[in-house]
mmCIF file of C-alpha atoms in Angstrom:
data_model
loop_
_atom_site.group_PDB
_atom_site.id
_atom_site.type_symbol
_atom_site.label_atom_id
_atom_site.label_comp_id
_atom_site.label_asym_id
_atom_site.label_seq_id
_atom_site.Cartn_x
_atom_site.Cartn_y
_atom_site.Cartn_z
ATOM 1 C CA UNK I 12 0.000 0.000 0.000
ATOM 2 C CA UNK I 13 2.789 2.172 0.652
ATOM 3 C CA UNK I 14 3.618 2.661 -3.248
ATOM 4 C CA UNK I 15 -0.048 4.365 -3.574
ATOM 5 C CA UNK I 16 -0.100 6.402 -0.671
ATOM 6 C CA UNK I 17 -1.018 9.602 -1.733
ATOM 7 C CA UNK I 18 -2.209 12.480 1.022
ATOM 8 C CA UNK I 19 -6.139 11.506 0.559
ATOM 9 C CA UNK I 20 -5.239 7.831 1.842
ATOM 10 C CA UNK I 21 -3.146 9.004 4.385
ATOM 11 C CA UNK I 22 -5.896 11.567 6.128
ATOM 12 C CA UNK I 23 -8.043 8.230 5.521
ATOM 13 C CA UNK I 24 -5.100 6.004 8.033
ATOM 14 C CA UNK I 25 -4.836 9.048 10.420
ATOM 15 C CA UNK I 26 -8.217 9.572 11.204
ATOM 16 C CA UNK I 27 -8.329 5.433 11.359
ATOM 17 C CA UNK I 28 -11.517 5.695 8.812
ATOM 18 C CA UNK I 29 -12.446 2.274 7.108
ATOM 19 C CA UNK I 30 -12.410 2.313 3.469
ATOM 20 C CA UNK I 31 -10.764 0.458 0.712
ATOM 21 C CA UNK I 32 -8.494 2.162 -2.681
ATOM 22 C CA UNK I 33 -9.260 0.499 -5.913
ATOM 23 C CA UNK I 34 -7.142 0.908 -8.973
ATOM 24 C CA UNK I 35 -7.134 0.789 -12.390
ATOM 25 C CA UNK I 36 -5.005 1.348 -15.577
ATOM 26 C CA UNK I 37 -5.617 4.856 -16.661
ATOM 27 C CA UNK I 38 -5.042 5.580 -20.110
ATOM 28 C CA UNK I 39 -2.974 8.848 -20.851
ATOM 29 C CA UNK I 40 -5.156 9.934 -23.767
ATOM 30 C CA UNK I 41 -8.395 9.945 -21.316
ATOM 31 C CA UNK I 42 -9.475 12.998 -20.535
ATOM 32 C CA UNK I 43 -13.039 12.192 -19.213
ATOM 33 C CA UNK I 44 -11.641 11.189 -16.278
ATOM 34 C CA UNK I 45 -14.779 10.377 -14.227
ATOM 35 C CA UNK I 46 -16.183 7.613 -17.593
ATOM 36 C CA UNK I 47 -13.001 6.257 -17.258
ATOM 37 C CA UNK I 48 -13.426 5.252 -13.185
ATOM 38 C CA UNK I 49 -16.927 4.237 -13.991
ATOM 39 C CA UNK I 50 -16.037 1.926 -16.861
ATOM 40 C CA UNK I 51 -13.144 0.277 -15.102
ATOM 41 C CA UNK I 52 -14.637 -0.319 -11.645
ATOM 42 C CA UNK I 53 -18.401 -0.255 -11.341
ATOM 43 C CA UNK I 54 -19.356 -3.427 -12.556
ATOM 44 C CA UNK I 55 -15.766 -5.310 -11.012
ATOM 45 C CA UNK I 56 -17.154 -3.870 -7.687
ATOM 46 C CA UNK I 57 -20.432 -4.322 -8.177
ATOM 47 C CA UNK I 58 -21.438 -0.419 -7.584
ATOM 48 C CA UNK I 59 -23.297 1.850 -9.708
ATOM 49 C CA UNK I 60 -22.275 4.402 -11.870
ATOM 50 C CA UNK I 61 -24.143 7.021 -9.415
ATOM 51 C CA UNK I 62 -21.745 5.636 -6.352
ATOM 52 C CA UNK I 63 -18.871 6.937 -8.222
ATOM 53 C CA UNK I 64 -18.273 10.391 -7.440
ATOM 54 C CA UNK I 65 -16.023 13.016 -9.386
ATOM 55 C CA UNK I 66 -14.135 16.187 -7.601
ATOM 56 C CA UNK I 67 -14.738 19.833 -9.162
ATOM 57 C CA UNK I 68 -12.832 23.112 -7.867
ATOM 58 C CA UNK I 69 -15.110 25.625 -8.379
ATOM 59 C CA UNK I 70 -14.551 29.425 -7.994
ATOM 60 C CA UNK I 71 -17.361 30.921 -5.350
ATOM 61 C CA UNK I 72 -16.776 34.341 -4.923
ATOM 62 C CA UNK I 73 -13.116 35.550 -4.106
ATOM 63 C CA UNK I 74 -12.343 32.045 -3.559
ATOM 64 C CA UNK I 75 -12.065 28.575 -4.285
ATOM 65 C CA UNK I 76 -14.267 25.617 -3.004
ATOM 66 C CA UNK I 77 -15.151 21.850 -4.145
ATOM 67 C CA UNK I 78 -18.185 20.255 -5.546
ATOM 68 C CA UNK I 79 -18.506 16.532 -5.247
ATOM 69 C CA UNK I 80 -20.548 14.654 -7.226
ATOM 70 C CA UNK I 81 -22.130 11.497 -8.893
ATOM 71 C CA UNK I 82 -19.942 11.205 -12.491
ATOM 72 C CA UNK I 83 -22.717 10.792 -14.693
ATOM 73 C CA UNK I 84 -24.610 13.917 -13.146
ATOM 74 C CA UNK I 85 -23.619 17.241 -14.288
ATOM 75 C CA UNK I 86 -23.176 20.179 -11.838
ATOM 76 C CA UNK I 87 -25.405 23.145 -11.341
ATOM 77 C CA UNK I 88 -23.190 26.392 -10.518
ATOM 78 C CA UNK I 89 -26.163 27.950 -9.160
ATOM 79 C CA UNK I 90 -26.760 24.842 -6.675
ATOM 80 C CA UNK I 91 -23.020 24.905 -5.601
ATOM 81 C CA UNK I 92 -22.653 28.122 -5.041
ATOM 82 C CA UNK I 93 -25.898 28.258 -3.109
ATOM 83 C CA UNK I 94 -24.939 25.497 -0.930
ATOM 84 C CA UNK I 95 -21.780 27.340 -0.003
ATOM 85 C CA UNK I 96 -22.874 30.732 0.766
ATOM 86 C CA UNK I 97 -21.945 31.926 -2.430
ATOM 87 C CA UNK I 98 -23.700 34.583 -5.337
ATOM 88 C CA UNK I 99 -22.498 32.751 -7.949
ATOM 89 C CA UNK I 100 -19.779 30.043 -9.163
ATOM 90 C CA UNK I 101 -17.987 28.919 -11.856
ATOM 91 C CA UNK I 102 -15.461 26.192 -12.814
ATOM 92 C CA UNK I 103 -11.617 27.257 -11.459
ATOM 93 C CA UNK I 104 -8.909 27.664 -13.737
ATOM 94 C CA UNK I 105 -7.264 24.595 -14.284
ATOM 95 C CA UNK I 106 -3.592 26.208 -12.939
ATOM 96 C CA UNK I 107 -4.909 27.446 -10.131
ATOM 97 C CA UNK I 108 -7.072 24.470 -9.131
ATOM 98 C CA UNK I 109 -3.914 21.838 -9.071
ATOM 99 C CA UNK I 110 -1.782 25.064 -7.450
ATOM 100 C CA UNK I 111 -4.174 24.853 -4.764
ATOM 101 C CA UNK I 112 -5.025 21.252 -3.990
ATOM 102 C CA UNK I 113 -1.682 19.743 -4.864
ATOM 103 C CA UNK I 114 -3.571 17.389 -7.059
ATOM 104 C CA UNK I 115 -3.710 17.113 -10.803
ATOM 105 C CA UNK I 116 -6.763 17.193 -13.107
ATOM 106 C CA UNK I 117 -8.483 14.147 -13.055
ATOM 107 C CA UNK I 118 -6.827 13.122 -9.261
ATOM 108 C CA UNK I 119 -8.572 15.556 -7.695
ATOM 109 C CA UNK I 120 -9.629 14.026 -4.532
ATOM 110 C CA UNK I 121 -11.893 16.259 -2.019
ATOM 111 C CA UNK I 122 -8.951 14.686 1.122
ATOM 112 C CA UNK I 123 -5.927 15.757 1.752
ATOM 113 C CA UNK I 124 -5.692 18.871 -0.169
ATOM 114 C CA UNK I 125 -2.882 21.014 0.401
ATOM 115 C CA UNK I 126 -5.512 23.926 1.436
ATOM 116 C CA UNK I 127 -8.896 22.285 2.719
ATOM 117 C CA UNK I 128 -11.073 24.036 0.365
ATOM 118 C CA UNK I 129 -14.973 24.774 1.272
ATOM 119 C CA UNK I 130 -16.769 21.489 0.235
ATOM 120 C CA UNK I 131 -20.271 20.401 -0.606
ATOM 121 C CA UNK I 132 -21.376 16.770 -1.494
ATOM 122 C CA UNK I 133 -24.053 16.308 -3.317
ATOM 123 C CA UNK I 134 -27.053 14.839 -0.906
ATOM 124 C CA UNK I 135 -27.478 11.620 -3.567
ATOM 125 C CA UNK I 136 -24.048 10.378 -1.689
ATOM 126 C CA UNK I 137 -25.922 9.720 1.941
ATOM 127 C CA UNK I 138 -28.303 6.974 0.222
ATOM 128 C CA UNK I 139 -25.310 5.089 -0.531
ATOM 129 C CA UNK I 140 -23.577 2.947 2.432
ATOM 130 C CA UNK I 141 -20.079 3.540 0.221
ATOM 131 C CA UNK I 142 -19.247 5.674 -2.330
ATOM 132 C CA UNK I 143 -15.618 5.893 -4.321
ATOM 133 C CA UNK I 144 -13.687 9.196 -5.164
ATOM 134 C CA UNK I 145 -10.570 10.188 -6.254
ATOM 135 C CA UNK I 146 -7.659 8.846 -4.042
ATOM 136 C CA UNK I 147 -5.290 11.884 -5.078
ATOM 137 C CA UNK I 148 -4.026 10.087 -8.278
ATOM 138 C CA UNK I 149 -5.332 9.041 -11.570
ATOM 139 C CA UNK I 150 -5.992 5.726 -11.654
ATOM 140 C CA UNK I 151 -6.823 5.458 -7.784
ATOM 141 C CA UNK I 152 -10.103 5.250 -5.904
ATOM 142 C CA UNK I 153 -11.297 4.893 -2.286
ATOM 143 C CA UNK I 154 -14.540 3.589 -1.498
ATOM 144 C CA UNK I 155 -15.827 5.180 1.770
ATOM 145 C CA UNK I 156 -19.091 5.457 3.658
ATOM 146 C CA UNK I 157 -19.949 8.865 2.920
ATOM 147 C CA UNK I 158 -20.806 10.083 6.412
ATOM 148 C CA UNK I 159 -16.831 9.708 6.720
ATOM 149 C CA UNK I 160 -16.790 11.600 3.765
ATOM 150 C CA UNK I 161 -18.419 14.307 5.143
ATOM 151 C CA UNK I 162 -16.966 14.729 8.702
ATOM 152 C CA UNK I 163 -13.664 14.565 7.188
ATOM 153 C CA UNK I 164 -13.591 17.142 5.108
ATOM 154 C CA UNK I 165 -16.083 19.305 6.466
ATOM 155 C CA UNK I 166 -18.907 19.351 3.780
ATOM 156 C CA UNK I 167 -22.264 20.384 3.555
ATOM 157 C CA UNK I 168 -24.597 18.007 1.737
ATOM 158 C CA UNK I 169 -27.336 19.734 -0.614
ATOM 159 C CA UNK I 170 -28.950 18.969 -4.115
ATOM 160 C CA UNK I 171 -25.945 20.067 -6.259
ATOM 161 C CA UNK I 172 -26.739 18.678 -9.836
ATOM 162 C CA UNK I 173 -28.487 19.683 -12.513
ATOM 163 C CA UNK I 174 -31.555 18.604 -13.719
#
Protein backbone atom coordinates (compact mmCIF):
# COMPACT_ATOMS: atom_id res chain seq x y z
CA UNK A 1 0.00 0.00 0.00
CA UNK A 2 2.79 2.17 0.65
CA UNK A 3 3.62 2.66 -3.25
CA UNK A 4 -0.05 4.37 -3.57
CA UNK A 5 -0.10 6.40 -0.67
CA UNK A 6 -1.02 9.60 -1.73
CA UNK A 7 -2.21 12.48 1.02
CA UNK A 8 -6.14 11.51 0.56
CA UNK A 9 -5.24 7.83 1.84
CA UNK A 10 -3.15 9.00 4.38
CA UNK A 11 -5.90 11.57 6.13
CA UNK A 12 -8.04 8.23 5.52
CA UNK A 13 -5.10 6.00 8.03
CA UNK A 14 -4.84 9.05 10.42
CA UNK A 15 -8.22 9.57 11.20
CA UNK A 16 -8.33 5.43 11.36
CA UNK A 17 -11.52 5.69 8.81
CA UNK A 18 -12.45 2.27 7.11
CA UNK A 19 -12.41 2.31 3.47
CA UNK A 20 -10.76 0.46 0.71
CA UNK A 21 -8.49 2.16 -2.68
CA UNK A 22 -9.26 0.50 -5.91
CA UNK A 23 -7.14 0.91 -8.97
CA UNK A 24 -7.13 0.79 -12.39
CA UNK A 25 -5.00 1.35 -15.58
CA UNK A 26 -5.62 4.86 -16.66
CA UNK A 27 -5.04 5.58 -20.11
CA UNK A 28 -2.97 8.85 -20.85
CA UNK A 29 -5.16 9.93 -23.77
CA UNK A 30 -8.39 9.94 -21.32
CA UNK A 31 -9.48 13.00 -20.54
CA UNK A 32 -13.04 12.19 -19.21
CA UNK A 33 -11.64 11.19 -16.28
CA UNK A 34 -14.78 10.38 -14.23
CA UNK A 35 -16.18 7.61 -17.59
CA UNK A 36 -13.00 6.26 -17.26
CA UNK A 37 -13.43 5.25 -13.18
CA UNK A 38 -16.93 4.24 -13.99
CA UNK A 39 -16.04 1.93 -16.86
CA UNK A 40 -13.14 0.28 -15.10
CA UNK A 41 -14.64 -0.32 -11.65
CA UNK A 42 -18.40 -0.25 -11.34
CA UNK A 43 -19.36 -3.43 -12.56
CA UNK A 44 -15.77 -5.31 -11.01
CA UNK A 45 -17.15 -3.87 -7.69
CA UNK A 46 -20.43 -4.32 -8.18
CA UNK A 47 -21.44 -0.42 -7.58
CA UNK A 48 -23.30 1.85 -9.71
CA UNK A 49 -22.27 4.40 -11.87
CA UNK A 50 -24.14 7.02 -9.41
CA UNK A 51 -21.74 5.64 -6.35
CA UNK A 52 -18.87 6.94 -8.22
CA UNK A 53 -18.27 10.39 -7.44
CA UNK A 54 -16.02 13.02 -9.39
CA UNK A 55 -14.13 16.19 -7.60
CA UNK A 56 -14.74 19.83 -9.16
CA UNK A 57 -12.83 23.11 -7.87
CA UNK A 58 -15.11 25.63 -8.38
CA UNK A 59 -14.55 29.42 -7.99
CA UNK A 60 -17.36 30.92 -5.35
CA UNK A 61 -16.78 34.34 -4.92
CA UNK A 62 -13.12 35.55 -4.11
CA UNK A 63 -12.34 32.05 -3.56
CA UNK A 64 -12.06 28.57 -4.29
CA UNK A 65 -14.27 25.62 -3.00
CA UNK A 66 -15.15 21.85 -4.14
CA UNK A 67 -18.19 20.26 -5.55
CA UNK A 68 -18.51 16.53 -5.25
CA UNK A 69 -20.55 14.65 -7.23
CA UNK A 70 -22.13 11.50 -8.89
CA UNK A 71 -19.94 11.20 -12.49
CA UNK A 72 -22.72 10.79 -14.69
CA UNK A 73 -24.61 13.92 -13.15
CA UNK A 74 -23.62 17.24 -14.29
CA UNK A 75 -23.18 20.18 -11.84
CA UNK A 76 -25.41 23.14 -11.34
CA UNK A 77 -23.19 26.39 -10.52
CA UNK A 78 -26.16 27.95 -9.16
CA UNK A 79 -26.76 24.84 -6.68
CA UNK A 80 -23.02 24.90 -5.60
CA UNK A 81 -22.65 28.12 -5.04
CA UNK A 82 -25.90 28.26 -3.11
CA UNK A 83 -24.94 25.50 -0.93
CA UNK A 84 -21.78 27.34 0.00
CA UNK A 85 -22.87 30.73 0.77
CA UNK A 86 -21.94 31.93 -2.43
CA UNK A 87 -23.70 34.58 -5.34
CA UNK A 88 -22.50 32.75 -7.95
CA UNK A 89 -19.78 30.04 -9.16
CA UNK A 90 -17.99 28.92 -11.86
CA UNK A 91 -15.46 26.19 -12.81
CA UNK A 92 -11.62 27.26 -11.46
CA UNK A 93 -8.91 27.66 -13.74
CA UNK A 94 -7.26 24.59 -14.28
CA UNK A 95 -3.59 26.21 -12.94
CA UNK A 96 -4.91 27.45 -10.13
CA UNK A 97 -7.07 24.47 -9.13
CA UNK A 98 -3.91 21.84 -9.07
CA UNK A 99 -1.78 25.06 -7.45
CA UNK A 100 -4.17 24.85 -4.76
CA UNK A 101 -5.03 21.25 -3.99
CA UNK A 102 -1.68 19.74 -4.86
CA UNK A 103 -3.57 17.39 -7.06
CA UNK A 104 -3.71 17.11 -10.80
CA UNK A 105 -6.76 17.19 -13.11
CA UNK A 106 -8.48 14.15 -13.05
CA UNK A 107 -6.83 13.12 -9.26
CA UNK A 108 -8.57 15.56 -7.70
CA UNK A 109 -9.63 14.03 -4.53
CA UNK A 110 -11.89 16.26 -2.02
CA UNK A 111 -8.95 14.69 1.12
CA UNK A 112 -5.93 15.76 1.75
CA UNK A 113 -5.69 18.87 -0.17
CA UNK A 114 -2.88 21.01 0.40
CA UNK A 115 -5.51 23.93 1.44
CA UNK A 116 -8.90 22.29 2.72
CA UNK A 117 -11.07 24.04 0.36
CA UNK A 118 -14.97 24.77 1.27
CA UNK A 119 -16.77 21.49 0.24
CA UNK A 120 -20.27 20.40 -0.61
CA UNK A 121 -21.38 16.77 -1.49
CA UNK A 122 -24.05 16.31 -3.32
CA UNK A 123 -27.05 14.84 -0.91
CA UNK A 124 -27.48 11.62 -3.57
CA UNK A 125 -24.05 10.38 -1.69
CA UNK A 126 -25.92 9.72 1.94
CA UNK A 127 -28.30 6.97 0.22
CA UNK A 128 -25.31 5.09 -0.53
CA UNK A 129 -23.58 2.95 2.43
CA UNK A 130 -20.08 3.54 0.22
CA UNK A 131 -19.25 5.67 -2.33
CA UNK A 132 -15.62 5.89 -4.32
CA UNK A 133 -13.69 9.20 -5.16
CA UNK A 134 -10.57 10.19 -6.25
CA UNK A 135 -7.66 8.85 -4.04
CA UNK A 136 -5.29 11.88 -5.08
CA UNK A 137 -4.03 10.09 -8.28
CA UNK A 138 -5.33 9.04 -11.57
CA UNK A 139 -5.99 5.73 -11.65
CA UNK A 140 -6.82 5.46 -7.78
CA UNK A 141 -10.10 5.25 -5.90
CA UNK A 142 -11.30 4.89 -2.29
CA UNK A 143 -14.54 3.59 -1.50
CA UNK A 144 -15.83 5.18 1.77
CA UNK A 145 -19.09 5.46 3.66
CA UNK A 146 -19.95 8.86 2.92
CA UNK A 147 -20.81 10.08 6.41
CA UNK A 148 -16.83 9.71 6.72
CA UNK A 149 -16.79 11.60 3.76
CA UNK A 150 -18.42 14.31 5.14
CA UNK A 151 -16.97 14.73 8.70
CA UNK A 152 -13.66 14.57 7.19
CA UNK A 153 -13.59 17.14 5.11
CA UNK A 154 -16.08 19.31 6.47
CA UNK A 155 -18.91 19.35 3.78
CA UNK A 156 -22.26 20.38 3.55
CA UNK A 157 -24.60 18.01 1.74
CA UNK A 158 -27.34 19.73 -0.61
CA UNK A 159 -28.95 18.97 -4.11
CA UNK A 160 -25.94 20.07 -6.26
CA UNK A 161 -26.74 18.68 -9.84
CA UNK A 162 -28.49 19.68 -12.51
CA UNK A 163 -31.55 18.60 -13.72
Amino acid sequence: MAAASTPAIRALVQAKVEHRVHSYHHDPRSDSYGAEAVAALAEGLGVRAEQIFKTLVIEVGAGLAVAVLPVPNTLSLKAAAAALGGGKATMADKAKAERTTGYVLGGISPLGQKKRLPTVLDESALKWDRVLCSAGKRGLEIEVAPEDLVRLTGAVTASVTAG
